[in-house]
mmCIF file of C-alpha atoms in Angstrom:
data_model
loop_
_atom_site.group_PDB
_atom_site.id
_atom_site.type_symbol
_atom_site.label_atom_id
_atom_site.label_comp_id
_atom_site.label_asym_id
_atom_site.label_seq_id
_atom_site.Cartn_x
_atom_site.Cartn_y
_atom_site.Cartn_z
ATOM 1 C CA ASP A 1 1.615 5.324 58.742
ATOM 2 C CA THR A 2 0.246 4.711 54.747
ATOM 3 C CA THR A 3 -2.131 7.281 55.085
ATOM 4 C CA ARG A 4 0.465 9.949 55.043
ATOM 5 C CA ASN A 5 3.088 8.346 53.125
ATOM 6 C CA GLY A 6 1.008 8.092 50.291
ATOM 7 C CA PRO A 7 0.268 11.783 49.685
ATOM 8 C CA ILE A 8 3.917 12.313 50.387
ATOM 9 C CA MET A 9 5.189 9.914 47.935
ATOM 10 C CA ARG A 10 2.773 11.084 45.148
ATOM 11 C CA ARG A 11 3.916 14.600 45.787
ATOM 12 C CA ILE A 12 7.664 13.503 45.542
ATOM 13 C CA ALA A 13 6.444 11.412 42.230
ATOM 14 C CA GLU A 14 4.816 14.684 40.871
ATOM 15 C CA ASN A 15 7.330 17.148 41.947
ATOM 16 C CA ILE A 16 9.294 18.852 39.081
ATOM 17 C CA PHE A 17 12.531 18.250 40.419
ATOM 18 C CA PHE A 18 12.503 14.427 40.562
ATOM 19 C CA LYS A 19 10.976 14.530 37.036
ATOM 20 C CA THR A 20 13.881 16.741 35.840
ATOM 21 C CA VAL A 21 16.011 14.498 37.425
ATOM 22 C CA CYS A 22 14.715 11.159 35.972
ATOM 23 C CA ILE A 23 14.642 12.917 32.372
ATOM 24 C CA VAL A 24 18.283 13.627 33.017
ATOM 25 C CA ALA A 25 19.012 9.801 33.881
ATOM 26 C CA ILE A 26 17.369 8.868 31.135
ATOM 27 C CA ALA A 27 19.341 11.070 28.800
ATOM 28 C CA ALA A 28 22.729 10.455 30.617
ATOM 29 C CA ASN A 29 22.154 6.574 30.292
ATOM 30 C CA THR A 30 21.309 6.766 26.752
ATOM 31 C CA VAL A 31 24.712 8.606 26.051
ATOM 32 C CA TYR A 32 26.481 5.920 28.318
ATOM 33 C CA MET A 33 24.801 3.121 26.295
ATOM 34 C CA GLY A 34 26.434 4.464 23.073
ATOM 35 C CA MET A 35 29.975 5.024 24.980
ATOM 36 C CA VAL A 36 29.591 1.277 26.051
ATOM 37 C CA ALA A 37 28.935 0.133 22.359
ATOM 38 C CA ASP A 38 32.173 2.229 21.374
ATOM 39 C CA PHE A 39 34.180 0.745 24.291
ATOM 40 C CA ASN A 40 33.085 -2.811 23.896
ATOM 41 C CA VAL A 41 33.766 -3.036 20.106
ATOM 42 C CA LYS A 42 37.431 -1.282 20.527
ATOM 43 C CA ASN A 43 38.242 -3.738 23.714
ATOM 44 C CA THR A 44 37.022 -6.769 22.203
ATOM 45 C CA TYR A 45 39.459 -5.934 18.926
ATOM 46 C CA ARG A 46 42.335 -5.764 21.329
ATOM 47 C CA ARG A 47 42.384 -9.181 21.858
ATOM 48 C CA VAL A 48 42.538 -9.918 17.925
ATOM 49 C CA GLN A 49 45.615 -7.709 18.316
ATOM 50 C CA GLY A 50 46.857 -10.316 20.947
ATOM 51 C CA GLN A 51 46.640 -7.370 23.578
ATOM 52 C CA SER A 52 44.990 -7.925 26.842
ATOM 53 C CA MET A 53 41.403 -6.638 27.196
ATOM 54 C CA VAL A 54 40.839 -3.477 29.561
ATOM 55 C CA GLN A 55 38.174 -4.419 32.386
ATOM 56 C CA GLU A 56 34.952 -3.609 31.363
ATOM 57 C CA TRP A 57 32.901 -0.573 32.989
ATOM 58 C CA GLU A 58 30.788 -1.773 36.159
ATOM 59 C CA THR A 59 30.503 1.557 38.144
ATOM 60 C CA PRO A 60 27.864 3.574 36.178
ATOM 61 C CA ASP A 61 25.893 0.363 35.473
ATOM 62 C CA VAL A 62 25.390 -0.212 39.377
ATOM 63 C CA VAL A 63 24.395 4.046 39.403
ATOM 64 C CA PHE A 64 21.997 3.903 36.834
ATOM 65 C CA CYS A 65 20.564 0.469 37.805
ATOM 66 C CA THR A 66 20.110 1.853 41.654
ATOM 67 C CA TRP A 67 18.541 5.132 40.365
ATOM 68 C CA PHE A 68 15.987 3.552 37.767
ATOM 69 C CA SER A 69 15.098 0.719 40.679
ATOM 70 C CA LEU A 70 14.534 3.548 43.036
ATOM 71 C CA GLU A 71 12.368 5.399 40.505
ATOM 72 C CA ILE A 72 10.219 2.495 40.111
ATOM 73 C CA VAL A 73 9.848 2.068 43.950
ATOM 74 C CA ILE A 74 8.956 5.463 44.528
ATOM 75 C CA LYS A 75 6.014 5.472 41.712
ATOM 76 C CA ILE A 76 4.570 2.238 42.833
ATOM 77 C CA ALA A 77 4.539 3.633 46.429
ATOM 78 C CA ALA A 78 2.985 7.137 45.104
ATOM 79 C CA TYR A 79 0.096 5.540 42.877
ATOM 80 C CA LYS A 80 0.050 1.676 44.375
ATOM 81 C CA LYS A 81 -2.490 0.019 41.988
ATOM 82 C CA GLU A 82 -2.688 2.817 39.599
ATOM 83 C CA PHE A 83 0.800 2.403 38.481
ATOM 84 C CA PHE A 84 -0.205 -1.591 37.232
ATOM 85 C CA LEU A 85 -3.669 -0.555 36.212
ATOM 86 C CA GLY A 86 -3.920 3.045 35.142
ATOM 87 C CA GLU A 87 -3.670 4.912 31.894
ATOM 88 C CA ASP A 88 0.182 4.192 31.637
ATOM 89 C CA LYS A 89 0.282 0.980 32.890
ATOM 90 C CA THR A 90 2.038 -0.302 29.592
ATOM 91 C CA TRP A 91 5.134 2.262 29.917
ATOM 92 C CA ASN A 92 5.385 1.420 33.697
ATOM 93 C CA LEU A 93 5.350 -2.393 33.175
ATOM 94 C CA PHE A 94 7.646 -1.955 30.206
ATOM 95 C CA ASP A 95 9.844 -0.052 32.175
ATOM 96 C CA SER A 96 9.998 -2.356 35.225
ATOM 97 C CA ALA A 97 10.938 -5.061 33.023
ATOM 98 C CA LEU A 98 13.820 -3.106 31.444
ATOM 99 C CA VAL A 99 15.161 -2.391 35.332
ATOM 100 C CA ALA A 100 14.684 -5.912 36.099
ATOM 101 C CA GLU A 101 16.892 -6.825 33.263
ATOM 102 C CA SER A 102 19.251 -4.102 34.081
ATOM 103 C CA VAL A 103 19.547 -5.505 38.039
ATOM 104 C CA THR A 104 19.997 -9.133 36.895
ATOM 105 C CA SER A 105 22.856 -8.059 34.740
ATOM 106 C CA VAL A 106 24.724 -6.233 37.174
ATOM 107 C CA ILE A 107 24.161 -8.748 39.992
ATOM 108 C CA PHE A 108 24.878 -11.746 37.861
ATOM 109 C CA LYS A 109 27.290 -10.297 35.350
ATOM 110 C CA THR A 110 24.834 -12.006 32.470
ATOM 111 C CA GLY A 111 25.229 -8.929 29.832
ATOM 112 C CA SER A 112 28.567 -9.390 28.630
ATOM 113 C CA GLY A 113 28.094 -12.982 27.843
ATOM 114 C CA LEU A 114 25.013 -13.743 26.129
ATOM 115 C CA ALA A 115 24.472 -12.113 22.896
ATOM 116 C CA PHE A 116 20.685 -12.149 23.642
ATOM 117 C CA LEU A 117 20.959 -10.146 26.603
ATOM 118 C CA ARG A 118 23.340 -8.046 25.086
ATOM 119 C CA ILE A 119 20.809 -7.080 22.370
ATOM 120 C CA LEU A 120 18.193 -6.793 24.905
ATOM 121 C CA ARG A 121 20.184 -3.824 26.812
ATOM 122 C CA VAL A 122 19.882 -1.777 23.540
ATOM 123 C CA PHE A 123 15.776 -1.784 24.460
ATOM 124 C CA ARG A 124 16.791 0.548 27.313
ATOM 125 C CA LEU A 125 16.952 3.145 25.019
ATOM 126 C CA ILE A 126 13.431 3.035 24.377
ATOM 127 C CA ARG A 127 13.127 5.178 27.643
ATOM 128 C CA VAL A 128 14.102 8.238 25.481
ATOM 129 C CA VAL A 129 10.556 7.589 24.044
ATOM 130 C CA ARG A 130 8.978 8.770 27.716
ATOM 131 C CA VAL A 131 11.352 11.916 27.696
ATOM 132 C CA VAL A 132 10.101 12.966 24.072
ATOM 133 C CA ARG A 133 6.455 11.910 25.680
ATOM 134 C CA SER A 134 6.560 13.831 28.751
ATOM 135 C CA VAL A 135 8.378 17.285 27.641
ATOM 136 C CA LYS A 136 6.184 19.580 25.854
ATOM 137 C CA ALA A 137 8.974 21.184 24.091
ATOM 138 C CA LEU A 138 9.830 18.155 22.048
ATOM 139 C CA ARG A 139 6.048 18.069 20.571
ATOM 140 C CA ARG A 140 7.314 18.008 16.867
ATOM 141 C CA LEU A 141 9.681 15.306 17.515
ATOM 142 C CA ARG A 142 7.151 13.529 19.574
ATOM 143 C CA THR A 143 4.743 13.994 16.237
ATOM 144 C CA MET A 144 7.383 12.061 13.907
ATOM 145 C CA ILE A 145 7.578 9.090 15.904
ATOM 146 C CA PHE A 146 4.224 8.665 16.822
ATOM 147 C CA ALA A 147 3.761 8.895 13.033
ATOM 148 C CA MET A 148 6.567 6.313 12.223
ATOM 149 C CA ILE A 149 5.289 3.942 14.900
ATOM 150 C CA SER A 150 1.768 4.331 13.423
ATOM 151 C CA SER A 151 2.990 3.803 9.996
ATOM 152 C CA PHE A 152 4.738 0.413 11.050
ATOM 153 C CA VAL A 153 2.132 -1.610 9.666
ATOM 154 C CA ASP A 154 1.944 -0.090 6.233
ATOM 155 C CA LEU A 155 5.864 -0.058 6.183
ATOM 156 C CA MET A 156 5.448 -4.143 7.124
ATOM 157 C CA TRP A 157 3.003 -4.524 3.897
ATOM 158 C CA ALA A 158 5.207 -2.844 1.565
ATOM 159 C CA PHE A 159 8.136 -4.699 2.537
ATOM 160 C CA LEU A 160 5.584 -7.860 1.826
ATOM 161 C CA VAL A 161 5.199 -6.169 -1.577
ATOM 162 C CA ILE A 162 8.636 -5.391 -2.456
ATOM 163 C CA LEU A 163 9.638 -9.316 -1.412
ATOM 164 C CA LEU A 164 6.960 -10.636 -3.527
ATOM 165 C CA ILE A 165 8.321 -8.701 -6.439
ATOM 166 C CA LEU A 166 11.725 -9.619 -5.868
ATOM 167 C CA PHE A 167 10.790 -13.549 -5.260
ATOM 168 C CA VAL A 168 8.928 -13.517 -8.921
ATOM 169 C CA PHE A 169 11.562 -11.755 -10.964
ATOM 170 C CA GLY A 170 14.066 -13.845 -9.204
ATOM 171 C CA ILE A 171 12.581 -17.219 -10.218
ATOM 172 C CA ILE A 172 12.650 -15.951 -13.873
ATOM 173 C CA PHE A 173 16.279 -14.718 -13.966
ATOM 174 C CA THR A 174 17.358 -18.206 -11.557
ATOM 175 C CA ASN A 175 15.642 -20.210 -14.157
ATOM 176 C CA GLY A 176 17.444 -18.528 -16.940
ATOM 177 C CA VAL A 177 20.682 -18.838 -15.509
ATOM 178 C CA SER A 178 20.068 -22.522 -15.076
ATOM 179 C CA GLY A 179 19.366 -22.629 -18.616
ATOM 180 C CA TYR A 180 22.663 -20.839 -19.675
ATOM 181 C CA PHE A 181 24.600 -22.984 -17.216
ATOM 182 C CA GLU A 182 23.228 -26.187 -19.062
ATOM 183 C CA ASP A 183 24.548 -24.840 -22.684
ATOM 184 C CA VAL A 184 28.284 -23.551 -21.329
ATOM 185 C CA ASP A 185 30.842 -25.351 -23.294
ATOM 186 C CA VAL A 186 33.018 -26.303 -20.110
ATOM 187 C CA THR A 187 35.949 -26.687 -22.378
ATOM 188 C CA ASP A 188 36.059 -22.661 -23.035
ATOM 189 C CA ALA A 189 38.228 -21.195 -20.044
ATOM 190 C CA GLU A 190 36.611 -18.082 -20.651
ATOM 191 C CA LYS A 191 32.916 -19.154 -20.841
ATOM 192 C CA VAL A 192 33.853 -20.958 -17.737
ATOM 193 C CA LEU A 193 35.229 -17.812 -16.076
ATOM 194 C CA GLN A 194 32.002 -15.847 -17.356
ATOM 195 C CA ALA A 195 29.676 -18.254 -15.958
ATOM 196 C CA GLY A 196 31.256 -17.985 -12.596
ATOM 197 C CA ASN A 197 30.642 -14.238 -12.820
ATOM 198 C CA VAL A 198 27.195 -14.658 -13.667
ATOM 199 C CA ARG A 199 26.953 -17.328 -10.521
ATOM 200 C CA GLU A 200 28.383 -14.595 -8.430
ATOM 201 C CA HIS A 201 25.081 -12.258 -8.799
ATOM 202 C CA PHE A 202 22.483 -15.242 -9.805
ATOM 203 C CA GLY A 203 24.094 -18.628 -8.704
ATOM 204 C CA SER A 204 20.780 -19.278 -6.295
ATOM 205 C CA LEU A 205 17.264 -17.758 -5.852
ATOM 206 C CA TYR A 206 18.804 -16.095 -2.735
ATOM 207 C CA GLU A 207 21.378 -14.693 -4.661
ATOM 208 C CA SER A 208 19.350 -13.514 -7.438
ATOM 209 C CA MET A 209 16.917 -11.902 -4.787
ATOM 210 C CA VAL A 210 19.701 -9.781 -3.259
ATOM 211 C CA SER A 211 21.226 -8.821 -6.316
ATOM 212 C CA LEU A 212 17.590 -7.353 -7.362
ATOM 213 C CA TRP A 213 17.126 -5.486 -4.316
ATOM 214 C CA CYS A 214 21.009 -4.088 -4.643
ATOM 215 C CA SER A 215 20.037 -2.716 -8.301
ATOM 216 C CA ILE A 216 17.039 -0.626 -7.154
ATOM 217 C CA SER A 217 18.377 0.511 -3.444
ATOM 218 C CA GLY A 218 21.630 1.516 -4.530
ATOM 219 C CA GLY A 219 23.470 -0.982 -2.893
ATOM 220 C CA ASN A 220 25.582 -1.309 -6.408
ATOM 221 C CA ASP A 221 24.823 -0.018 -10.011
ATOM 222 C CA TRP A 222 22.034 -1.754 -11.959
ATOM 223 C CA MET A 223 24.182 -2.181 -15.243
ATOM 224 C CA GLN A 224 26.502 -4.518 -13.304
ATOM 225 C CA TYR A 225 23.947 -7.237 -12.698
ATOM 226 C CA GLY A 226 22.525 -6.169 -16.537
ATOM 227 C CA ALA A 227 26.022 -7.012 -17.578
ATOM 228 C CA SER A 228 25.957 -10.518 -16.199
ATOM 229 C CA LEU A 229 22.010 -11.130 -17.873
ATOM 230 C CA ARG A 230 23.740 -10.066 -21.135
ATOM 231 C CA ILE A 231 25.973 -12.833 -21.047
ATOM 232 C CA VAL A 232 23.263 -15.209 -19.945
ATOM 233 C CA GLY A 233 21.289 -14.091 -23.211
ATOM 234 C CA ASP A 234 24.269 -14.717 -25.255
ATOM 235 C CA GLY A 235 23.473 -12.203 -28.086
ATOM 236 C CA ASP A 236 19.620 -12.470 -26.632
ATOM 237 C CA GLU A 237 18.512 -9.128 -25.162
ATOM 238 C CA SER A 238 15.298 -10.589 -23.994
ATOM 239 C CA TYR A 239 16.668 -11.146 -20.115
ATOM 240 C CA PHE A 240 18.550 -7.956 -20.261
ATOM 241 C CA GLY A 241 15.187 -6.070 -21.542
ATOM 242 C CA LEU A 242 13.116 -7.776 -19.026
ATOM 243 C CA PHE A 243 15.694 -6.647 -16.477
ATOM 244 C CA CYS A 244 15.398 -3.056 -17.752
ATOM 245 C CA PHE A 245 11.452 -3.089 -17.366
ATOM 246 C CA TYR A 246 12.066 -4.447 -13.638
ATOM 247 C CA ILE A 247 14.346 -1.377 -12.769
ATOM 248 C CA ALA A 248 11.901 0.961 -14.726
ATOM 249 C CA PHE A 249 8.765 -0.875 -12.764
ATOM 250 C CA CYS A 250 10.365 -0.637 -9.487
ATOM 251 C CA VAL A 251 12.288 2.750 -9.455
ATOM 252 C CA VAL A 252 9.327 4.786 -11.337
ATOM 253 C CA GLY A 253 6.249 2.872 -10.294
ATOM 254 C CA LEU A 254 6.562 0.487 -6.916
ATOM 255 C CA MET A 255 9.040 2.616 -4.923
ATOM 256 C CA ASN A 256 6.953 5.648 -5.594
ATOM 257 C CA VAL A 257 3.818 4.323 -4.983
ATOM 258 C CA VAL A 258 5.153 2.493 -1.685
ATOM 259 C CA THR A 259 6.579 5.738 -0.349
ATOM 260 C CA GLY A 260 3.369 7.669 -1.135
ATOM 261 C CA ILE A 261 1.593 5.369 1.065
ATOM 262 C CA PHE A 262 3.802 5.607 3.671
ATOM 263 C CA VAL A 263 4.019 9.469 3.695
ATOM 264 C CA ASP A 264 0.055 9.513 3.652
ATOM 265 C CA SER A 265 -0.213 7.269 6.632
ATOM 266 C CA ALA A 266 2.403 9.264 8.445
ATOM 267 C CA VAL A 267 0.771 12.813 7.639
ATOM 268 C CA CYS A 268 -2.631 11.863 8.700
ATOM 269 C CA THR A 269 -1.643 10.535 12.444
ATOM 270 C CA ARG A 270 -1.661 12.356 15.246
ATOM 271 C CA SER A 271 -1.040 11.001 18.749
ATOM 272 C CA GLU A 272 -3.957 10.766 20.914
ATOM 273 C CA ASP A 273 -2.282 12.965 23.744
ATOM 274 C CA GLU A 274 -1.176 15.554 20.934
ATOM 275 C CA VAL A 275 -5.188 16.075 20.143
ATOM 276 C CA VAL A 276 -6.140 16.540 23.442
ATOM 277 C CA GLN A 277 -3.156 18.565 24.346
ATOM 278 C CA GLY A 278 -3.903 20.857 21.281
ATOM 279 C CA TYR A 279 -7.494 20.941 22.640
ATOM 280 C CA VAL A 280 -6.524 22.049 25.885
ATOM 281 C CA ASP A 281 -4.142 24.796 24.562
ATOM 282 C CA ASP A 282 -6.677 26.241 22.180
ATOM 283 C CA LEU A 283 -8.904 26.227 24.794
ATOM 284 C CA GLN A 284 -6.308 28.082 27.647
ATOM 285 C CA ARG A 285 -5.162 30.440 25.139
ATOM 286 C CA THR A 286 -8.867 31.758 24.039
ATOM 287 C CA THR A 287 -9.860 32.038 27.863
ATOM 288 C CA GLU A 288 -6.976 33.633 28.293
ATOM 289 C CA GLU A 289 -7.619 36.549 25.606
ATOM 290 C CA ILE A 290 -11.149 36.744 26.684
ATOM 291 C CA LYS A 291 -10.091 37.730 30.148
ATOM 292 C CA LYS A 292 -7.599 40.213 28.701
ATOM 293 C CA PHE A 293 -10.357 41.917 26.955
ATOM 294 C CA PHE A 294 -12.622 41.917 30.296
ATOM 295 C CA GLN A 295 -9.712 43.412 32.125
ATOM 296 C CA SER A 296 -9.103 46.073 29.554
ATOM 297 C CA ALA A 297 -12.850 46.579 29.282
ATOM 298 C CA ASP A 298 -13.549 47.021 33.055
ATOM 299 C CA GLY A 299 -12.633 50.777 33.577
ATOM 300 C CA ASP A 300 -13.434 51.468 37.348
ATOM 301 C CA HIS A 301 -11.672 47.982 38.042
ATOM 302 C CA SER A 302 -14.904 46.864 39.812
ATOM 303 C CA GLY A 303 -14.724 43.345 38.613
ATOM 304 C CA THR A 304 -18.065 43.786 36.546
ATOM 305 C CA LEU A 305 -18.889 44.969 33.270
ATOM 306 C CA SER A 306 -21.777 47.415 32.649
ATOM 307 C CA PHE A 307 -23.314 47.882 29.182
ATOM 308 C CA SER A 308 -21.872 51.254 28.676
ATOM 309 C CA GLU A 309 -18.085 49.813 29.407
ATOM 310 C CA PHE A 310 -19.118 46.580 26.876
ATOM 311 C CA GLU A 311 -20.352 49.025 24.259
ATOM 312 C CA ARG A 312 -17.670 51.452 24.701
ATOM 313 C CA HIS A 313 -15.275 49.063 24.380
ATOM 314 C CA LEU A 314 -16.564 47.435 21.252
ATOM 315 C CA THR A 315 -15.817 50.364 19.346
ATOM 316 C CA ASN A 316 -12.472 49.548 19.303
ATOM 317 C CA PRO A 317 -11.142 48.476 16.011
ATOM 318 C CA THR A 318 -8.868 46.020 17.509
ATOM 319 C CA VAL A 319 -11.803 44.316 19.600
ATOM 320 C CA LYS A 320 -13.791 44.197 16.584
ATOM 321 C CA ALA A 321 -11.347 42.336 14.842
ATOM 322 C CA TYR A 322 -10.724 39.846 17.605
ATOM 323 C CA PHE A 323 -14.509 39.429 18.006
ATOM 324 C CA ALA A 324 -15.113 38.972 14.244
ATOM 325 C CA GLY A 325 -12.402 36.240 14.473
ATOM 326 C CA LEU A 326 -14.379 34.336 17.001
ATOM 327 C CA ASP A 327 -17.455 34.588 14.736
ATOM 328 C CA ILE A 328 -19.182 37.061 16.886
ATOM 329 C CA ASP A 329 -20.791 40.193 15.212
ATOM 330 C CA PRO A 330 -19.600 43.222 17.353
ATOM 331 C CA ASP A 331 -22.315 45.490 16.074
ATOM 332 C CA GLU A 332 -24.934 43.546 18.130
ATOM 333 C CA ALA A 333 -23.457 44.971 21.346
ATOM 334 C CA LYS A 334 -26.918 44.867 23.081
ATOM 335 C CA ILE A 335 -27.947 41.351 22.078
ATOM 336 C CA ILE A 336 -24.239 40.134 23.050
ATOM 337 C CA PHE A 337 -24.685 41.899 26.347
ATOM 338 C CA THR A 338 -28.055 40.440 26.943
ATOM 339 C CA LEU A 339 -27.185 36.837 26.358
ATOM 340 C CA LEU A 340 -23.873 37.188 28.584
ATOM 341 C CA ASP A 341 -25.957 38.901 31.762
ATOM 342 C CA VAL A 342 -27.378 35.544 32.514
ATOM 343 C CA ASP A 343 -28.511 37.109 35.808
ATOM 344 C CA ARG A 344 -30.035 39.855 34.482
ATOM 345 C CA SER A 345 -28.185 42.183 36.743
ATOM 346 C CA GLY A 346 -27.464 44.644 34.472
ATOM 347 C CA GLU A 347 -23.653 43.881 34.909
ATOM 348 C CA ILE A 348 -21.252 41.048 33.552
ATOM 349 C CA MET A 349 -19.162 38.993 36.198
ATOM 350 C CA ILE A 350 -15.931 37.742 34.724
ATOM 351 C CA ASP A 351 -17.012 34.151 34.708
ATOM 352 C CA GLU A 352 -20.340 35.238 32.791
ATOM 353 C CA PHE A 353 -18.411 36.746 30.416
ATOM 354 C CA VAL A 354 -15.716 34.044 29.526
ATOM 355 C CA ASN A 355 -18.492 31.373 29.634
ATOM 356 C CA GLY A 356 -20.661 33.425 27.688
ATOM 357 C CA THR A 357 -18.028 34.469 24.900
ATOM 358 C CA MET A 358 -17.102 30.468 24.846
ATOM 359 C CA LYS A 359 -20.841 29.582 24.219
ATOM 360 C CA LEU A 360 -21.168 32.390 21.416
ATOM 361 C CA LYS A 361 -18.100 31.410 19.663
ATOM 362 C CA GLY A 362 -18.493 29.930 16.151
ATOM 363 C CA TYR A 363 -21.748 28.401 14.247
ATOM 364 C CA ALA A 364 -24.271 26.790 15.928
ATOM 365 C CA LYS A 365 -23.627 23.121 16.590
ATOM 366 C CA SER A 366 -26.140 20.568 16.449
ATOM 367 C CA MET A 367 -26.295 20.054 20.266
ATOM 368 C CA ASP A 368 -27.389 23.696 20.334
ATOM 369 C CA LEU A 369 -30.222 23.170 17.643
ATOM 370 C CA LEU A 370 -31.005 19.856 19.586
ATOM 371 C CA CYS A 371 -31.390 21.759 23.147
ATOM 372 C CA LEU A 372 -33.616 24.398 21.379
ATOM 373 C CA MET A 373 -36.118 21.890 19.593
ATOM 374 C CA TYR A 374 -36.356 20.462 23.039
ATOM 375 C CA ASP A 375 -36.993 23.613 25.100
ATOM 376 C CA SER A 376 -39.393 24.860 22.197
ATOM 377 C CA THR A 377 -41.348 21.405 22.624
ATOM 378 C CA ARG A 378 -41.329 21.342 26.392
ATOM 379 C CA LEU A 379 -42.650 25.035 26.845
#
């Protein structure tokens, strides 16, 4: 009976125990992926040493594959079309693709033979992002991850700028080295040896770009490459001076600018669900505080607040400070009470108090002024 199974499956999918098991399974699978990588590299090196290889682990793969497949089936049965067309459709389809790859790997044993599928296995670790996204306690970590993801385009442009700088300077130094090779005395063994050292760093455009990148990224000390360019100059320091300018330009200017742009993009980023959750949390916190004020002011526990109770409670310095924090003047007790008492019963219900206080919070919005102008025009 689909009419009865549907709600049952949805309750299972939204149950806190089921979600906890899913999170634990994802975390355990992440740890297992690291253990497999460590095991594989040690196991394959046994062949290099002439030893027999140990049989690869299979049972954990089957267990994880079975659980993740069951999770997908439960969610499809619970949400039906919403699973493929709902708000989380991208994550659901991506997770389904990962599960399909896992099933294929387990059934046909393809993961151990093809490098592409072995690399594809690593993408299973992206499931960890789901954990970060769903667990409220990991909000700060989620902010960092989404900041890096949103800054990815800026990072790609930064890489392109760096690559362009390396390409331009690489051409300059490669042409200089080409001229140096033309003038080398091939009968002088020492000169030939020096030319070999220069060729190691600037023997091609690719090697020149690699050397230039290493000199600014910490791969090697930049003076190691500067010494080779001094040999190219053969007493002329022009190429060495240009290389020093390149180092100063990249380290002081280029890298700092690129880092600044990347950091600015990351700082200005907030995930959409974080913005919504922040608003909901702020609204809930303010509502709870207003309810506590109502309950403490309701001395006779009648569930309503009279003007005398309201006015008496506003004399409390703590209450005054709280209302001032909401941009509400606590000295205007009569006006505030009249505005909150919508039905003019002389008493304020808790719903009236909460809704009215939330509306009085802060300054007048453009919408408030527009409503006032509309009512005035209509009257």
